[in-house]
C-alpha cells in the first residue's frame, strides 16, 4: 500500500488516459484515511498538503511553490486542470439542458436514436396473447461532431512565478468559463439544427409575427406534449418580451427573481438567458430526454510544458459534441 507522503510523482502519470487525481486515488485510496485528520481530502489534495502548497485564500502561495522540487512540479498541470474545470462548472448551463453525458477515449462516437410514432408514445392496453408495442432503438447514421474548444496560455514563468495562486486561479477559471460558453453555443446549435442525422427541431409559429404572447407559450407547451416543458432558452430580445408579459409579473415570480436572481415562467419551466442565440427564437425542451453531451477525455493540456515551466504557449482545451436523443423533445418557437 502506498501512502501520500511516499508516492513518487512523475510526468508519466499523465499518460494513462486518466486524470492525475484518478491515478493517485488508485495508489493512495481516500478510504484509507477515514477517521484521520486527512479525511475529506482526495489524493491530489493530500499531495498539496505534503508539499505545503496552498492554492486558495489570502495566504495562498505563489506559482513558484509548485516548482521547488521535480515531484511537486508534477502537480501543476492537475492544479491548472482543476481550476479550468471549476470555471466550466461555475459558468455552465449545460447541466440544465443535457440529459446524459458520455465520456469517450477517442474521436468517433455514434449515439442511439429512438423516434417513436404517436401511437408508440401511448401505452395502450394489450390483449392477452398479443404482441407488445415496440420501441425501436438504433445507432445514428452519422457520427457525433466533436469540436475542440480552448485557449492558449501565453505567459513566461518569470512573469507569473511570484503571482499568488489564488489570483492565478481566477485567470484559469475564466478560461474554463470561455470554454463553457462556447460549448453552450454548440449545444443550442444542435438543438435547433440537429446533429447531422436529419433531426432539426420542428418550429412552432407565434400567432402574430414579431410579438410574443402568453398564448404562444401555451402553444409551445402543448406542441411539446407528451414531453414536459421544463426548460426554456431565450436570447436577449426574447427575454425582454418574456419578462414584459403580464403573467411574468406575478408576485411569486417577481419575489423569486428579486430574491434569487433565478427566473421562472408561468408554466413552471426554468428560463435560461442565452445571449449567443439568434434573435426572434425561443427553445422549449424537456431537459430529461432531449440532448446527450459527448466528451473526449477531460481537460487537455500540454502537461510537459507546464511541468517544465515552458508556459510561453501551453494549450488548454476540451473536446466535446452533442447529439439529440428524442427529436421531438425540443421545439423552436418563432
Coordinates of C-alpha atoms in Angstrom, one line a residue:
X1 CA 0.0 0.0 0.0
X2 CA 1.3 3.4 -0.9
X3 CA 0.9 6.4 1.4
X4 CA 0.6 10.0 0.3
X5 CA 4.0 11.0 1.6
X6 CA 5.9 8.3 -0.1
X7 CA 4.5 8.4 -3.7
X8 CA 6.9 9.2 -6.4
X9 CA 5.3 11.8 -8.7
X10 CA 6.3 11.9 -12.4
X11 CA 5.2 13.1 -15.8
X12 CA 4.2 9.6 -16.9
X13 CA 1.2 9.7 -14.6
X14 CA -0.5 11.9 -17.1
X15 CA -0.2 9.4 -20.0
X16 CA -2.6 6.8 -18.7
X17 CA -5.7 8.4 -20.2
X18 CA -6.9 9.3 -16.7
X19 CA -6.5 12.4 -14.6
X20 CA -3.7 12.6 -12.1
X21 CA -6.3 12.5 -9.3
X22 CA -7.6 9.2 -10.5
X23 CA -4.1 7.8 -10.8
X24 CA -3.2 9.0 -7.3
X25 CA -6.5 7.6 -5.9
X26 CA -5.6 4.2 -7.2
X27 CA -2.2 4.3 -5.4
X28 CA -3.5 6.1 -2.3
X29 CA -7.2 5.4 -1.8
X30 CA -9.1 8.0 0.2
X31 CA -11.0 5.4 2.1
X32 CA -7.7 4.5 4.0
X33 CA -7.9 7.9 5.7
X34 CA -11.4 7.6 7.3
X35 CA -11.2 8.7 10.9
X36 CA -7.9 10.5 10.4
X37 CA -7.1 14.2 10.1
X38 CA -6.8 13.8 6.4
X39 CA -10.4 12.5 6.0
X40 CA -12.2 14.7 3.5
X41 CA -9.2 15.3 1.3
X42 CA -8.8 13.5 -2.0
X43 CA -5.5 12.1 -3.2
X44 CA -4.5 15.2 -5.0
X45 CA -5.3 17.5 -2.1
X46 CA -3.1 15.2 0.1
X47 CA -0.2 15.8 -2.2
X48 CA -0.7 19.6 -1.9
X49 CA -0.6 19.2 1.8
X50 CA 2.5 17.0 1.5
X51 CA 4.4 19.8 -0.2
X52 CA 2.6 22.5 1.8
X53 CA 1.1 24.2 -1.3
X54 CA -1.8 26.5 -0.5
X55 CA -3.8 27.2 -3.7
X56 CA -6.6 29.4 -2.2
X57 CA -7.2 32.1 0.4
X58 CA -5.4 35.3 1.3
X59 CA -2.4 33.3 2.4
X60 CA -2.1 31.3 -0.8
X61 CA 1.4 30.5 -2.1
X62 CA 2.9 31.9 -5.3
X63 CA 3.2 29.9 -8.5
X64 CA 6.8 29.1 -7.9
X65 CA 5.9 26.9 -4.9
X66 CA 4.9 24.2 -7.3
X67 CA 8.4 24.1 -8.8
X68 CA 10.5 23.8 -5.7
X69 CA 11.0 20.1 -6.4
X70 CA 10.5 17.9 -9.5
X71 CA 7.9 15.9 -7.7
X72 CA 5.8 18.9 -6.7
X73 CA 6.1 20.3 -10.3
X74 CA 4.2 17.3 -11.5
X75 CA 1.2 18.6 -9.6
X76 CA 1.0 21.8 -11.5
X77 CA -1.0 20.5 -14.6
X78 CA -3.6 18.9 -12.3
X79 CA -4.0 22.2 -10.4
X80 CA -4.5 24.0 -13.8
X81 CA -7.0 21.4 -14.9
X82 CA -9.0 21.7 -11.7
X83 CA -9.1 25.4 -11.9
X84 CA -10.3 25.3 -15.5
X85 CA -12.9 22.7 -14.6
X86 CA -14.2 24.9 -11.8
X87 CA -14.6 27.7 -14.3
X88 CA -16.5 25.4 -16.7
X89 CA -18.8 24.2 -13.9
X90 CA -19.3 27.7 -12.5
X91 CA -20.5 29.1 -15.8
X92 CA -22.2 26.0 -17.1
X93 CA -25.8 25.9 -18.1
X94 CA -25.2 22.6 -19.8
X95 CA -26.4 20.7 -16.7
X96 CA -29.8 22.4 -17.2
X97 CA -30.2 21.1 -20.8
X98 CA -28.2 17.9 -21.0
X99 CA -29.9 14.6 -20.2
X100 CA -26.8 12.4 -20.3
X101 CA -23.1 12.9 -20.5
X102 CA -20.9 10.3 -22.2
X103 CA -17.1 10.4 -21.8
X104 CA -15.1 8.5 -24.5
X105 CA -11.5 7.8 -25.2
X106 CA -11.4 8.6 -28.9
X107 CA -12.9 10.8 -31.6
X108 CA -15.6 8.5 -33.2
X109 CA -18.9 8.1 -31.5
X110 CA -22.4 7.2 -32.7
X111 CA -25.3 8.0 -30.4
X112 CA -28.5 6.0 -30.2
X113 CA -31.8 7.2 -31.8
X114 CA -35.3 6.5 -30.9
X115 CA -38.1 8.2 -32.9
X116 CA -41.4 6.7 -31.8
X117 CA -44.5 7.5 -33.7
X118 CA -47.5 9.0 -32.0
X119 CA -49.2 5.6 -31.5
X120 CA -46.0 4.3 -29.9
X121 CA -45.9 7.0 -27.3
X122 CA -49.1 5.9 -25.6
X123 CA -49.1 2.6 -23.7
X124 CA -52.4 1.3 -24.9
X125 CA -54.0 -1.8 -23.3
X126 CA -52.6 -5.1 -24.7
X127 CA -54.9 -8.0 -25.1
X128 CA -53.6 -11.3 -23.7
X129 CA -51.6 -13.2 -26.2
X130 CA -51.0 -10.3 -28.5
X131 CA -47.6 -8.7 -29.2
X132 CA -46.5 -5.7 -27.1
X133 CA -45.9 -2.4 -28.9
X134 CA -42.2 -1.9 -29.9
X135 CA -39.8 1.0 -29.3
X136 CA -37.0 0.8 -31.8
X137 CA -33.6 2.0 -30.7
X138 CA -30.8 2.2 -33.3
X139 CA -27.5 3.8 -33.7
X140 CA -27.5 7.1 -35.5
X141 CA -26.4 7.2 -39.2
X142 CA -23.7 9.9 -38.7
X143 CA -21.0 10.3 -36.1
X144 CA -21.4 12.9 -33.4
X145 CA -19.4 16.0 -34.4
X146 CA -16.8 16.7 -31.7
X147 CA -15.4 20.2 -31.5
X148 CA -12.2 21.3 -29.8
X149 CA -12.6 24.4 -27.7
X150 CA -9.8 26.1 -25.7
X151 CA -7.3 28.8 -25.1
X152 CA -3.6 29.2 -25.4
X153 CA -1.9 30.1 -22.1
X154 CA 0.7 32.7 -23.1
X155 CA 3.0 33.8 -20.2
X156 CA 6.6 33.4 -19.2
X157 CA 7.4 31.6 -16.0
X158 CA 9.3 34.7 -14.9
X159 CA 6.2 36.8 -15.3
X160 CA 4.0 34.6 -13.1
X161 CA 6.4 32.9 -10.7
X162 CA 5.6 35.4 -7.9
X163 CA 1.9 35.5 -8.8
X164 CA -0.3 34.3 -5.9
X165 CA -2.1 31.1 -6.8
X166 CA -5.4 32.5 -5.6
X167 CA -5.3 35.2 -8.2
X168 CA -3.9 32.9 -10.9
X169 CA -6.8 30.6 -10.3
X170 CA -9.2 33.4 -11.3
X171 CA -7.4 33.6 -14.7
X172 CA -7.7 29.9 -15.2
X173 CA -11.3 29.8 -14.2
X174 CA -12.0 32.5 -16.9
X175 CA -10.5 30.1 -19.5
X176 CA -13.0 27.5 -18.2
X177 CA -15.9 29.9 -18.4
X178 CA -15.0 30.7 -22.0
X179 CA -15.0 27.0 -22.9
X180 CA -18.4 26.6 -21.2
X181 CA -19.9 29.4 -23.1
X182 CA -18.7 28.1 -26.5
X183 CA -19.9 24.6 -25.6
X184 CA -23.3 26.0 -24.8
X185 CA -23.4 27.7 -28.2
X186 CA -22.6 24.3 -29.8
X187 CA -25.4 22.6 -27.8
X188 CA -28.0 25.2 -28.8
X189 CA -27.0 24.9 -32.4
X190 CA -27.5 21.1 -32.3
X191 CA -30.9 21.5 -30.6
X192 CA -32.1 23.9 -33.4
X193 CA -30.4 22.5 -36.5
X194 CA -29.9 18.8 -35.4
X195 CA -26.7 16.8 -35.1
X196 CA -26.4 15.8 -38.8
X197 CA -29.0 13.0 -38.7
X198 CA -31.9 14.8 -40.1
X199 CA -33.3 15.7 -36.7
X200 CA -33.6 19.5 -36.6
X201 CA -36.2 20.9 -34.1
X202 CA -39.7 21.5 -35.5
X203 CA -40.9 25.1 -35.5
X204 CA -43.9 26.3 -33.6
X205 CA -45.1 29.6 -35.1
X206 CA -46.2 32.6 -33.0
X207 CA -49.7 33.9 -33.5
X208 CA -48.5 37.3 -34.7
X209 CA -45.1 37.9 -36.2
X210 CA -42.6 39.8 -34.1
X211 CA -44.7 39.5 -31.0
X212 CA -44.9 37.1 -28.1
X213 CA -48.0 36.3 -26.0
X214 CA -48.8 34.0 -23.2
X215 CA -50.9 32.0 -25.6
X216 CA -47.8 31.4 -27.7
X217 CA -46.1 29.8 -24.6
X218 CA -49.2 27.7 -24.1
X219 CA -49.0 26.6 -27.7
X220 CA -45.3 25.7 -27.3
X221 CA -46.2 23.7 -24.1
X222 CA -49.0 21.9 -26.0
X223 CA -46.9 21.1 -29.1
X224 CA -44.1 19.5 -26.9
X225 CA -46.5 17.0 -25.4
X226 CA -46.1 14.2 -24.3
X227 CA -42.8 15.6 -23.3
X228 CA -42.5 18.0 -20.4
X229 CA -41.7 21.7 -21.0
X230 CA -39.3 22.2 -18.1
X231 CA -36.6 24.4 -19.7
X232 CA -36.9 27.5 -21.9
X233 CA -33.8 29.0 -23.7
X234 CA -34.1 32.6 -25.0
X235 CA -31.8 35.3 -26.5
X236 CA -31.8 38.8 -25.1
X237 CA -34.6 40.2 -27.3
X238 CA -36.9 37.4 -26.4
X239 CA -36.0 37.6 -22.7
X240 CA -37.2 41.2 -22.7
X241 CA -40.5 40.1 -24.3
X242 CA -40.9 37.2 -21.9
X243 CA -40.3 39.4 -18.8
X244 CA -42.7 42.0 -20.1
X245 CA -45.6 39.5 -20.2
X246 CA -48.3 40.3 -17.6
X247 CA -48.1 36.7 -16.4
X248 CA -44.4 37.1 -15.7
X249 CA -45.3 40.0 -13.3
X250 CA -46.9 37.6 -10.9
X251 CA -46.0 38.4 -7.3
X252 CA -44.4 35.0 -6.6
X253 CA -42.4 35.0 -9.9
X254 CA -41.2 38.5 -9.0
X255 CA -40.2 37.6 -5.5
X256 CA -38.2 34.6 -6.8
X257 CA -36.4 36.7 -9.3
X258 CA -35.6 39.6 -6.9
X259 CA -34.6 37.2 -4.1
X260 CA -32.5 34.6 -6.0
X261 CA -31.9 36.0 -9.5
X262 CA -33.5 32.9 -11.0
X263 CA -36.3 33.4 -13.4
X264 CA -39.3 31.1 -13.8
X265 CA -42.1 31.2 -16.3
X266 CA -45.8 30.9 -15.5
X267 CA -45.6 27.4 -16.9
X268 CA -43.0 26.4 -14.2
X269 CA -40.2 25.9 -16.7
X270 CA -36.7 27.2 -15.9
X271 CA -35.8 30.2 -18.0
X272 CA -32.2 30.5 -19.2
X273 CA -30.8 33.5 -20.9
X274 CA -28.5 32.6 -23.9
X275 CA -27.1 35.9 -25.4
X276 CA -25.5 34.0 -28.3
X277 CA -28.8 32.6 -29.6
X278 CA -30.2 34.0 -32.8
X279 CA -32.8 36.7 -32.1
X280 CA -36.5 36.0 -32.5
X281 CA -36.4 32.4 -31.3
X282 CA -37.3 30.6 -28.1
X283 CA -36.4 27.0 -27.5
X284 CA -38.6 24.8 -25.3
X285 CA -37.3 21.4 -24.3
X286 CA -37.6 18.5 -21.9
X287 CA -34.1 18.5 -20.3
X288 CA -34.6 14.9 -19.2
X289 CA -34.5 13.4 -22.7
X290 CA -33.5 16.0 -25.4
X291 CA -29.7 16.1 -25.5
X292 CA -26.6 14.0 -25.0
X293 CA -23.2 15.5 -24.4
X294 CA -20.2 13.5 -25.7
X295 CA -16.8 14.5 -24.4
X296 CA -13.5 13.0 -25.5
X297 CA -11.4 12.7 -22.3
X298 CA -11.1 15.5 -19.8
X299 CA -9.3 18.9 -19.9
X300 CA -6.5 18.6 -22.4
X301 CA -3.2 20.3 -21.7
X302 CA 0.5 20.5 -22.7
X303 CA 1.5 18.8 -19.4
X304 CA 5.2 18.6 -20.3
X305 CA 5.3 22.3 -20.9
X306 CA 3.5 23.1 -17.7
X307 CA 5.8 20.8 -15.7
X308 CA 8.9 22.2 -17.3
X309 CA 7.8 25.8 -16.8
X310 CA 7.6 26.3 -20.6
X311 CA 4.4 28.4 -20.3
X312 CA 5.0 30.6 -23.4
X313 CA 2.4 28.7 -25.4
X314 CA 0.7 26.0 -23.4
X315 CA -2.7 25.0 -24.7
X316 CA -5.7 24.2 -22.6
X317 CA -8.7 22.7 -24.3
X318 CA -11.7 20.3 -24.2
X319 CA -13.2 18.2 -27.0
X320 CA -17.0 17.7 -26.9
X321 CA -20.0 17.4 -29.0
X322 CA -23.8 17.0 -28.7
X323 CA -26.4 14.6 -30.0
X324 CA -30.1 14.7 -29.9
X325 CA -31.8 11.8 -28.1
X326 CA -35.5 12.3 -28.8
X327 CA -36.0 14.7 -31.7
X328 CA -39.5 15.8 -30.5
X329 CA -38.3 16.6 -27.0
X330 CA -37.3 20.1 -28.2
X331 CA -39.3 22.7 -30.2
X332 CA -38.4 26.2 -31.5
X333 CA -41.0 29.0 -31.1
X334 CA -40.6 31.8 -33.6

